[in-house]
PDB file of C-alpha atoms in Angstrom:
ATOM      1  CA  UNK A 290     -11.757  23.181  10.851  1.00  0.00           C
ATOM      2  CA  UNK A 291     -14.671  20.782  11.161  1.00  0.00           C
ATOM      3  CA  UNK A 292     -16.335  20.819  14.506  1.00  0.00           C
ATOM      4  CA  UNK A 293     -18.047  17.639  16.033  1.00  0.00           C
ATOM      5  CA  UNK A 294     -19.528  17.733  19.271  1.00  0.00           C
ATOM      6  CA  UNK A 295     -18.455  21.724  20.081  1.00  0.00           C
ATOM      7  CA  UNK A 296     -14.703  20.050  19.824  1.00  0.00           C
ATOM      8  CA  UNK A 297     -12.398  20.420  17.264  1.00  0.00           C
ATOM      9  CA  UNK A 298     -11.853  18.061  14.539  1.00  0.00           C
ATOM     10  CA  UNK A 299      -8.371  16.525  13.097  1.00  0.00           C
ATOM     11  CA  UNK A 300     -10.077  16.016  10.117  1.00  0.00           C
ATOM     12  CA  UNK A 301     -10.740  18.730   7.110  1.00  0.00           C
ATOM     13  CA  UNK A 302     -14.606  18.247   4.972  1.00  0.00           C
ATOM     14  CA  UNK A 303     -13.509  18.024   1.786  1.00  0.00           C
ATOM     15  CA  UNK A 304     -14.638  21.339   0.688  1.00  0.00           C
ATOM     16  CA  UNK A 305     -12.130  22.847   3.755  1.00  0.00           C
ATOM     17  CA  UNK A 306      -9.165  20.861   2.586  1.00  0.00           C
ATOM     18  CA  UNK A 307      -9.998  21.470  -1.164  1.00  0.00           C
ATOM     19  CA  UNK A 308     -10.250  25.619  -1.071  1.00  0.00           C
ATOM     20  CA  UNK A 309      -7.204  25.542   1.308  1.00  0.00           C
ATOM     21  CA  UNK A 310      -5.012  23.380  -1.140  1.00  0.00           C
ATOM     22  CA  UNK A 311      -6.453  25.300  -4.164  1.00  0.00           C
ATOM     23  CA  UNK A 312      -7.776  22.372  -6.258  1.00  0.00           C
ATOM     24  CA  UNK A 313     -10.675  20.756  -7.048  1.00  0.00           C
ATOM     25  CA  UNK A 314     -13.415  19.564  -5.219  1.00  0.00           C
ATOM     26  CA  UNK A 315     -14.149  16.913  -7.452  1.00  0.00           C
ATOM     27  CA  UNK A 316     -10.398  15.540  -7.157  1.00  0.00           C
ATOM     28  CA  UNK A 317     -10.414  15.778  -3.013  1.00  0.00           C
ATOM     29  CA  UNK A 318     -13.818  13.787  -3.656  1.00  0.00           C
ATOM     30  CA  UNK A 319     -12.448  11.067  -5.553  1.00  0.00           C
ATOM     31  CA  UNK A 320      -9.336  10.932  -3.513  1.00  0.00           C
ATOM     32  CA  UNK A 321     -12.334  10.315  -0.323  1.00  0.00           C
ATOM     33  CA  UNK A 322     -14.714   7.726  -1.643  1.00  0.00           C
ATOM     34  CA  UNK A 323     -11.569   6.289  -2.757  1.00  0.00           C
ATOM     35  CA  UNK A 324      -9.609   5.765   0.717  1.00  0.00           C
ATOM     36  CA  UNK A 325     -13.778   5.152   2.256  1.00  0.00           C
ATOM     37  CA  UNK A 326     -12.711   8.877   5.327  1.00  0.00           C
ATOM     38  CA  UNK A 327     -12.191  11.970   5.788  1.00  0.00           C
ATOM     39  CA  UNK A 328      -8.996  13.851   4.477  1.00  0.00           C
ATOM     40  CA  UNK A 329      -6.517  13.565   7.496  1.00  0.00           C
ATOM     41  CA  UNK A 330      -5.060  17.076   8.659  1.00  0.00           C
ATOM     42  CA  UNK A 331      -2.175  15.896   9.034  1.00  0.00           C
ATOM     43  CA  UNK A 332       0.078  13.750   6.992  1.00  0.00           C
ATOM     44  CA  UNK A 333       1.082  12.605   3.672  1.00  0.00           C
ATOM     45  CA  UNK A 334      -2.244  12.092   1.324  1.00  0.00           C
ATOM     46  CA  UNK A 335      -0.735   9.677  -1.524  1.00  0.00           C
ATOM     47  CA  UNK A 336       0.694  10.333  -3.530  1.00  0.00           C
ATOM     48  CA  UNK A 337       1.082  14.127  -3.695  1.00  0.00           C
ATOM     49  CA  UNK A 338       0.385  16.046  -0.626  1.00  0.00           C
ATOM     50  CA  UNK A 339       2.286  16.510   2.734  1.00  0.00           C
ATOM     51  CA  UNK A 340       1.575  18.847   5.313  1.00  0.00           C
ATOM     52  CA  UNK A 341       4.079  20.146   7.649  1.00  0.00           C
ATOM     53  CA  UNK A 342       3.101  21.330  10.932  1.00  0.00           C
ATOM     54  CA  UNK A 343       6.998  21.517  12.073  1.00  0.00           C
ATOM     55  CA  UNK A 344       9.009  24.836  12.439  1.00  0.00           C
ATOM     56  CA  UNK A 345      11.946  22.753  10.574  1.00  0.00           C
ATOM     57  CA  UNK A 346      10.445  23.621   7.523  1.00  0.00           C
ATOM     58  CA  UNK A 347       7.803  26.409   6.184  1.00  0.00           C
ATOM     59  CA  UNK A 348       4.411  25.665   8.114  1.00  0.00           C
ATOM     60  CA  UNK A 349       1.968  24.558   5.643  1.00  0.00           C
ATOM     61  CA  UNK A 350       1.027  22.509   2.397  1.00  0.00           C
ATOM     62  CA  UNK A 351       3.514  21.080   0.278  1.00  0.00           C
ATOM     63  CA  UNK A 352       3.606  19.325  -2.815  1.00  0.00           C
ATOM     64  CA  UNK A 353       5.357  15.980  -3.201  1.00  0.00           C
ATOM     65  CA  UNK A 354       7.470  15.969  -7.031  1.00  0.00           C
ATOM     66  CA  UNK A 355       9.314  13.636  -8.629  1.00  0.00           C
ATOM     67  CA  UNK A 356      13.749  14.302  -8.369  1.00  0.00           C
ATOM     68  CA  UNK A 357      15.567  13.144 -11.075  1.00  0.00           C
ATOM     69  CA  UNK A 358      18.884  14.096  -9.841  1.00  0.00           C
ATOM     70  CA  UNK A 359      19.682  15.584  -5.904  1.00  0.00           C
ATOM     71  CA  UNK A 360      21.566  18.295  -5.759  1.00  0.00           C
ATOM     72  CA  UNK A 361      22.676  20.828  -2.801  1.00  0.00           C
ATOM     73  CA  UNK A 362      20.094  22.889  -1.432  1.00  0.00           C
ATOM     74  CA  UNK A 363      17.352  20.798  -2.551  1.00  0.00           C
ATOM     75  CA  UNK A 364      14.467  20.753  -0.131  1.00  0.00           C
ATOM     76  CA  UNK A 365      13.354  17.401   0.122  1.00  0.00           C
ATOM     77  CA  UNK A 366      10.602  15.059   1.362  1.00  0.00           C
ATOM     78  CA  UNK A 367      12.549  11.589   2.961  1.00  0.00           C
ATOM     79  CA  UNK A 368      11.717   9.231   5.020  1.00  0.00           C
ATOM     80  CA  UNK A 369      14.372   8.463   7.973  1.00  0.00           C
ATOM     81  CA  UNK A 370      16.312   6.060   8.681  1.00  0.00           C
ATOM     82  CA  UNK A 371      14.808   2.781  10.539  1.00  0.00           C
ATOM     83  CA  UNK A 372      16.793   3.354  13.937  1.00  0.00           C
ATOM     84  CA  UNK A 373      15.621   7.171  13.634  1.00  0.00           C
ATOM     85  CA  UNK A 374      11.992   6.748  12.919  1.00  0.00           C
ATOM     86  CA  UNK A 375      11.755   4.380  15.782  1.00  0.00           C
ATOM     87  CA  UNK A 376      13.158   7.274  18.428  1.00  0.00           C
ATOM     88  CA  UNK A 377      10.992   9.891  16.364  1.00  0.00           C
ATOM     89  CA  UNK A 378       7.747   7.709  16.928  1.00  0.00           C
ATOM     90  CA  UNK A 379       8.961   7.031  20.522  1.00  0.00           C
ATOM     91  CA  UNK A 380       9.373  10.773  21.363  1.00  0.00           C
ATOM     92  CA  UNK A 381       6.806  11.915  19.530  1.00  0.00           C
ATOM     93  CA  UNK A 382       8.805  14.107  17.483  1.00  0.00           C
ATOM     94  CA  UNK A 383       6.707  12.408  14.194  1.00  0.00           C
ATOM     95  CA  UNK A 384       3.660   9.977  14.096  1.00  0.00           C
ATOM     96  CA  UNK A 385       4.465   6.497  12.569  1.00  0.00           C
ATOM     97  CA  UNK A 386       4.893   6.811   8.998  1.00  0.00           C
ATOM     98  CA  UNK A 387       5.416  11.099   9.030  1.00  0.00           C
ATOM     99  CA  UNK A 388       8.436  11.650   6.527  1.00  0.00           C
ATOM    100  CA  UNK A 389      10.382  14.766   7.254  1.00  0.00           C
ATOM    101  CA  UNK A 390      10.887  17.759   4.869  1.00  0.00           C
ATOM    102  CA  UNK A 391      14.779  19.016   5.343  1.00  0.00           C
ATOM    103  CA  UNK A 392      17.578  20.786   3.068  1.00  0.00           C
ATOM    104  CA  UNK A 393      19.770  18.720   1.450  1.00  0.00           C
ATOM    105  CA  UNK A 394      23.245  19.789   2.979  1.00  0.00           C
ATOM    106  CA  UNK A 395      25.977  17.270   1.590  1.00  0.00           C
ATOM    107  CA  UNK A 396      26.527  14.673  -0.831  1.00  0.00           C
ATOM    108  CA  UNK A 397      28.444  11.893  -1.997  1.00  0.00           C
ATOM    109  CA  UNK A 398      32.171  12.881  -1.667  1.00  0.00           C
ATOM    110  CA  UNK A 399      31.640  15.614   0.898  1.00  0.00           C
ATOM    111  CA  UNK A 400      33.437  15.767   4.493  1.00  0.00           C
ATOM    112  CA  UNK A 401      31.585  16.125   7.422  1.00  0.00           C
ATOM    113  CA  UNK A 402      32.751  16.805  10.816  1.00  0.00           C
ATOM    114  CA  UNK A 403      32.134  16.927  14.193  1.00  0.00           C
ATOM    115  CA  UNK A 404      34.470  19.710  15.890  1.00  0.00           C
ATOM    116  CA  UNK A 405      33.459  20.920  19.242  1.00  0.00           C
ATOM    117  CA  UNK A 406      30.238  20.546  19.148  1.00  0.00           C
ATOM    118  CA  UNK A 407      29.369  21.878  15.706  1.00  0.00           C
ATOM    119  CA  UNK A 408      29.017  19.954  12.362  1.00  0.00           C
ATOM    120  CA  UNK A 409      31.051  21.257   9.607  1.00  0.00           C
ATOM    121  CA  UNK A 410      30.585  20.438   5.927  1.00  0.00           C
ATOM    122  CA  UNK A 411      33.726  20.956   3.637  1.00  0.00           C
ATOM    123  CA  UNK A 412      35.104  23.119   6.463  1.00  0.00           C
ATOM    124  CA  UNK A 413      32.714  25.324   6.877  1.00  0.00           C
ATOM    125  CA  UNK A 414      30.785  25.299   9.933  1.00  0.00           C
ATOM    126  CA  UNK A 415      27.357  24.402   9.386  1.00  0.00           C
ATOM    127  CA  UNK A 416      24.831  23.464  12.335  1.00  0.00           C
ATOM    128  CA  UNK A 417      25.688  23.084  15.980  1.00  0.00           C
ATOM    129  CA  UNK A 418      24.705  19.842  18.023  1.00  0.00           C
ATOM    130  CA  UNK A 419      23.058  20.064  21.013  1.00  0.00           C
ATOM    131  CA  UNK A 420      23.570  16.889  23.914  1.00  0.00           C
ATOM    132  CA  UNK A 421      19.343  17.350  24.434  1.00  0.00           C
ATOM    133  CA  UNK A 422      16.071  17.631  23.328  1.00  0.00           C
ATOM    134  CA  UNK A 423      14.124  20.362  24.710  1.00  0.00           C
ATOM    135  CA  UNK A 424      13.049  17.656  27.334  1.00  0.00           C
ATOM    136  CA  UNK A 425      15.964  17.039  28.576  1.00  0.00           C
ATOM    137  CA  UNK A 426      16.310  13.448  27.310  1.00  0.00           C
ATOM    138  CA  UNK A 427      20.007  12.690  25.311  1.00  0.00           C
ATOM    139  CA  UNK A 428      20.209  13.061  21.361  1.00  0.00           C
ATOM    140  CA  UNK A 429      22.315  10.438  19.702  1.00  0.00           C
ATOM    141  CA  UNK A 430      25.073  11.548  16.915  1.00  0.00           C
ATOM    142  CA  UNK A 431      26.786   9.394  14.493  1.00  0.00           C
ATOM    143  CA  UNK A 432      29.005  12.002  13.814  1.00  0.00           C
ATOM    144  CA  UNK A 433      32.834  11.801  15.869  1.00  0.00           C
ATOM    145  CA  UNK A 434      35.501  13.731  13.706  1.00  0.00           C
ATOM    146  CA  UNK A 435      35.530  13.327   9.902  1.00  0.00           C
ATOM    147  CA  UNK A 436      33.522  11.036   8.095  1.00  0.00           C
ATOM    148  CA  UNK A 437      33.670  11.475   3.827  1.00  0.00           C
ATOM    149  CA  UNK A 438      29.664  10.638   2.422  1.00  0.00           C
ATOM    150  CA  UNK A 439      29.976   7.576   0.029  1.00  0.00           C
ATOM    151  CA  UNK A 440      27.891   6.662  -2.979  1.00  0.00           C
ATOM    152  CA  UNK A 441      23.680   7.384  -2.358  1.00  0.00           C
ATOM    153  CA  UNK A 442      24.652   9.020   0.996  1.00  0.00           C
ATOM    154  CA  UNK A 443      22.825  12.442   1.349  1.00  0.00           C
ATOM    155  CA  UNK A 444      23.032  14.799   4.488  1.00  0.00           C
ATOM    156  CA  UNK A 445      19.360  16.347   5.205  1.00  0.00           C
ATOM    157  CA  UNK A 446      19.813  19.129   7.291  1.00  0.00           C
ATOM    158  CA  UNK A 447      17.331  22.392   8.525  1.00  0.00           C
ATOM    159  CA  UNK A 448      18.984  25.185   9.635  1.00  0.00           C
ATOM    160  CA  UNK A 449      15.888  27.214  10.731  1.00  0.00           C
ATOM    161  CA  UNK A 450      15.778  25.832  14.117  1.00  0.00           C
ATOM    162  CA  UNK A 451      18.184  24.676  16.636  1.00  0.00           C
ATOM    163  CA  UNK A 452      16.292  22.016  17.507  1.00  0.00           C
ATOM    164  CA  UNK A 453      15.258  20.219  14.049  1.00  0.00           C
ATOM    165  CA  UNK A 454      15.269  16.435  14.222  1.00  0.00           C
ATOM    166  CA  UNK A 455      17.804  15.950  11.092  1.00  0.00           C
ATOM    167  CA  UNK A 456      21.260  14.471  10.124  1.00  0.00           C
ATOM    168  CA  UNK A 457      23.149  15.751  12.979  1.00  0.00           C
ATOM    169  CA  UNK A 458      21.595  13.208  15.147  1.00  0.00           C
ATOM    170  CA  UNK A 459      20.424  10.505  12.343  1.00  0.00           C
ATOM    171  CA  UNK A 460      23.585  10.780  10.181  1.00  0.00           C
ATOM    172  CA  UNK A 461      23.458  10.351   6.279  1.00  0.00           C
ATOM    173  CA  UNK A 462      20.071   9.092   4.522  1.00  0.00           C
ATOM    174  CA  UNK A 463      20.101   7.005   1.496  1.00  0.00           C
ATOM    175  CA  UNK A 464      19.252   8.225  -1.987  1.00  0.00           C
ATOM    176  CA  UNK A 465      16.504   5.753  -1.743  1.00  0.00           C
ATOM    177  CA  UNK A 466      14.906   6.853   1.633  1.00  0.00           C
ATOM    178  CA  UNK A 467      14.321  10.586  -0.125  1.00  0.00           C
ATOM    179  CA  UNK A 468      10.642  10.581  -1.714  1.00  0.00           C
ATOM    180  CA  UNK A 469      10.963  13.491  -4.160  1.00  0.00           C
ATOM    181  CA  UNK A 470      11.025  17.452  -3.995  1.00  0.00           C
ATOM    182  CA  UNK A 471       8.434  19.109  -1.597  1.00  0.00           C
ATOM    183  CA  UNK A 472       7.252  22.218  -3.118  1.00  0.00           C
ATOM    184  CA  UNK A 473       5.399  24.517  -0.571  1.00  0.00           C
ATOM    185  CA  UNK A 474       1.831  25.548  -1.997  1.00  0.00           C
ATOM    186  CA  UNK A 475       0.081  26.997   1.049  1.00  0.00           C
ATOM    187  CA  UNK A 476      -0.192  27.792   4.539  1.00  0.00           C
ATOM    188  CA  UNK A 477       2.207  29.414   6.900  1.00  0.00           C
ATOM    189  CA  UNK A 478       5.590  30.631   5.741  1.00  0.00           C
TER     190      UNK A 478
END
């Protein structure tokens, strides 16, 4: 990255963020003079590009497309809910205005429940719940025995770590919160 100063720098020159996204320099250039800075390395550059620096999802680059319809499995880009995104920004699990990138788990019509400590989806055991964060501080859940998802409810779950920030502990997101597909284009898988 950019150096300043012998430190490091948060921010990518545009020819950086350009060859490591794989498109033009020309279109990181407008997308500069056009916001008056330097690319962020971090964070969502509107309206297309995300990066994910969480183990939650695939490390890397990812590309923000429109959803027409959710379905199952879909890996999405969301924001959270307005309770959640407070305790992410207050544990520093996100910086204000970070959306998440999760699986979409459950849908409209679905059962989920709580049962000893693990979530199950339909009956099948999906994701356990853990009481803590890795700093010992208490996780909320929504979730106490069986709760069917109504209309524009979606579950957004991650199932490569133990630890992800997702539904378990922010319940169901709306339809609405979910800002389109992400579609990983670079970086570390």
């Amino acid at each position: 990255m950019n150096e300043a100063k012998g430190r490091p720098s948060p921010f990518l020159t545009t020819k950086e963020a350009a060859a490591y996204l794989r498109i033009t320099v020309r279109t990181m250039e407008n997308w500069r003079w056009s916001n008056n800075g330097p690319l962020p390395a971090t964070g969502v550059l509107p309206p297309i590009l995300l990066y994910n620096p969480s183990e939650s999802a695939p490390l890397g680059w990812y590309r923000v497309e429109p959803l027409e319809v959710i379905s199952r499995g879909d890996l999405v880009v969301s924001n959270l809910p307005e309770a959640a995104s407070r305790l992410a920004i207050q544990r520093r699990y996100l910086a204000p205005g970070i959306p998440v990138i999760k699986n979409v788990r459950a849908l409209e019509g679905d059962t989920v429940c709580e049962i000893k400590g693990v979530l199950q989806i339909n009956g099948t055991s999906t994701v356990r719940l853990l009481s803590t964060d890795s700093m010992g501080r208490a996780l909320p859940s929504p979730w106490t025995g069986c709760r069917q998802l109504q209309a524009e409810e979606v579950l957004l779950l991650s199932d490569r770590t133990p630890d992800s920030f997702d539904g378990r502990y922010f319940g169901a997101v709306r339809e609405g919160d979910i800002i389109g597909r992400a579609v990983w284009i670079g970086g570390d898988r």
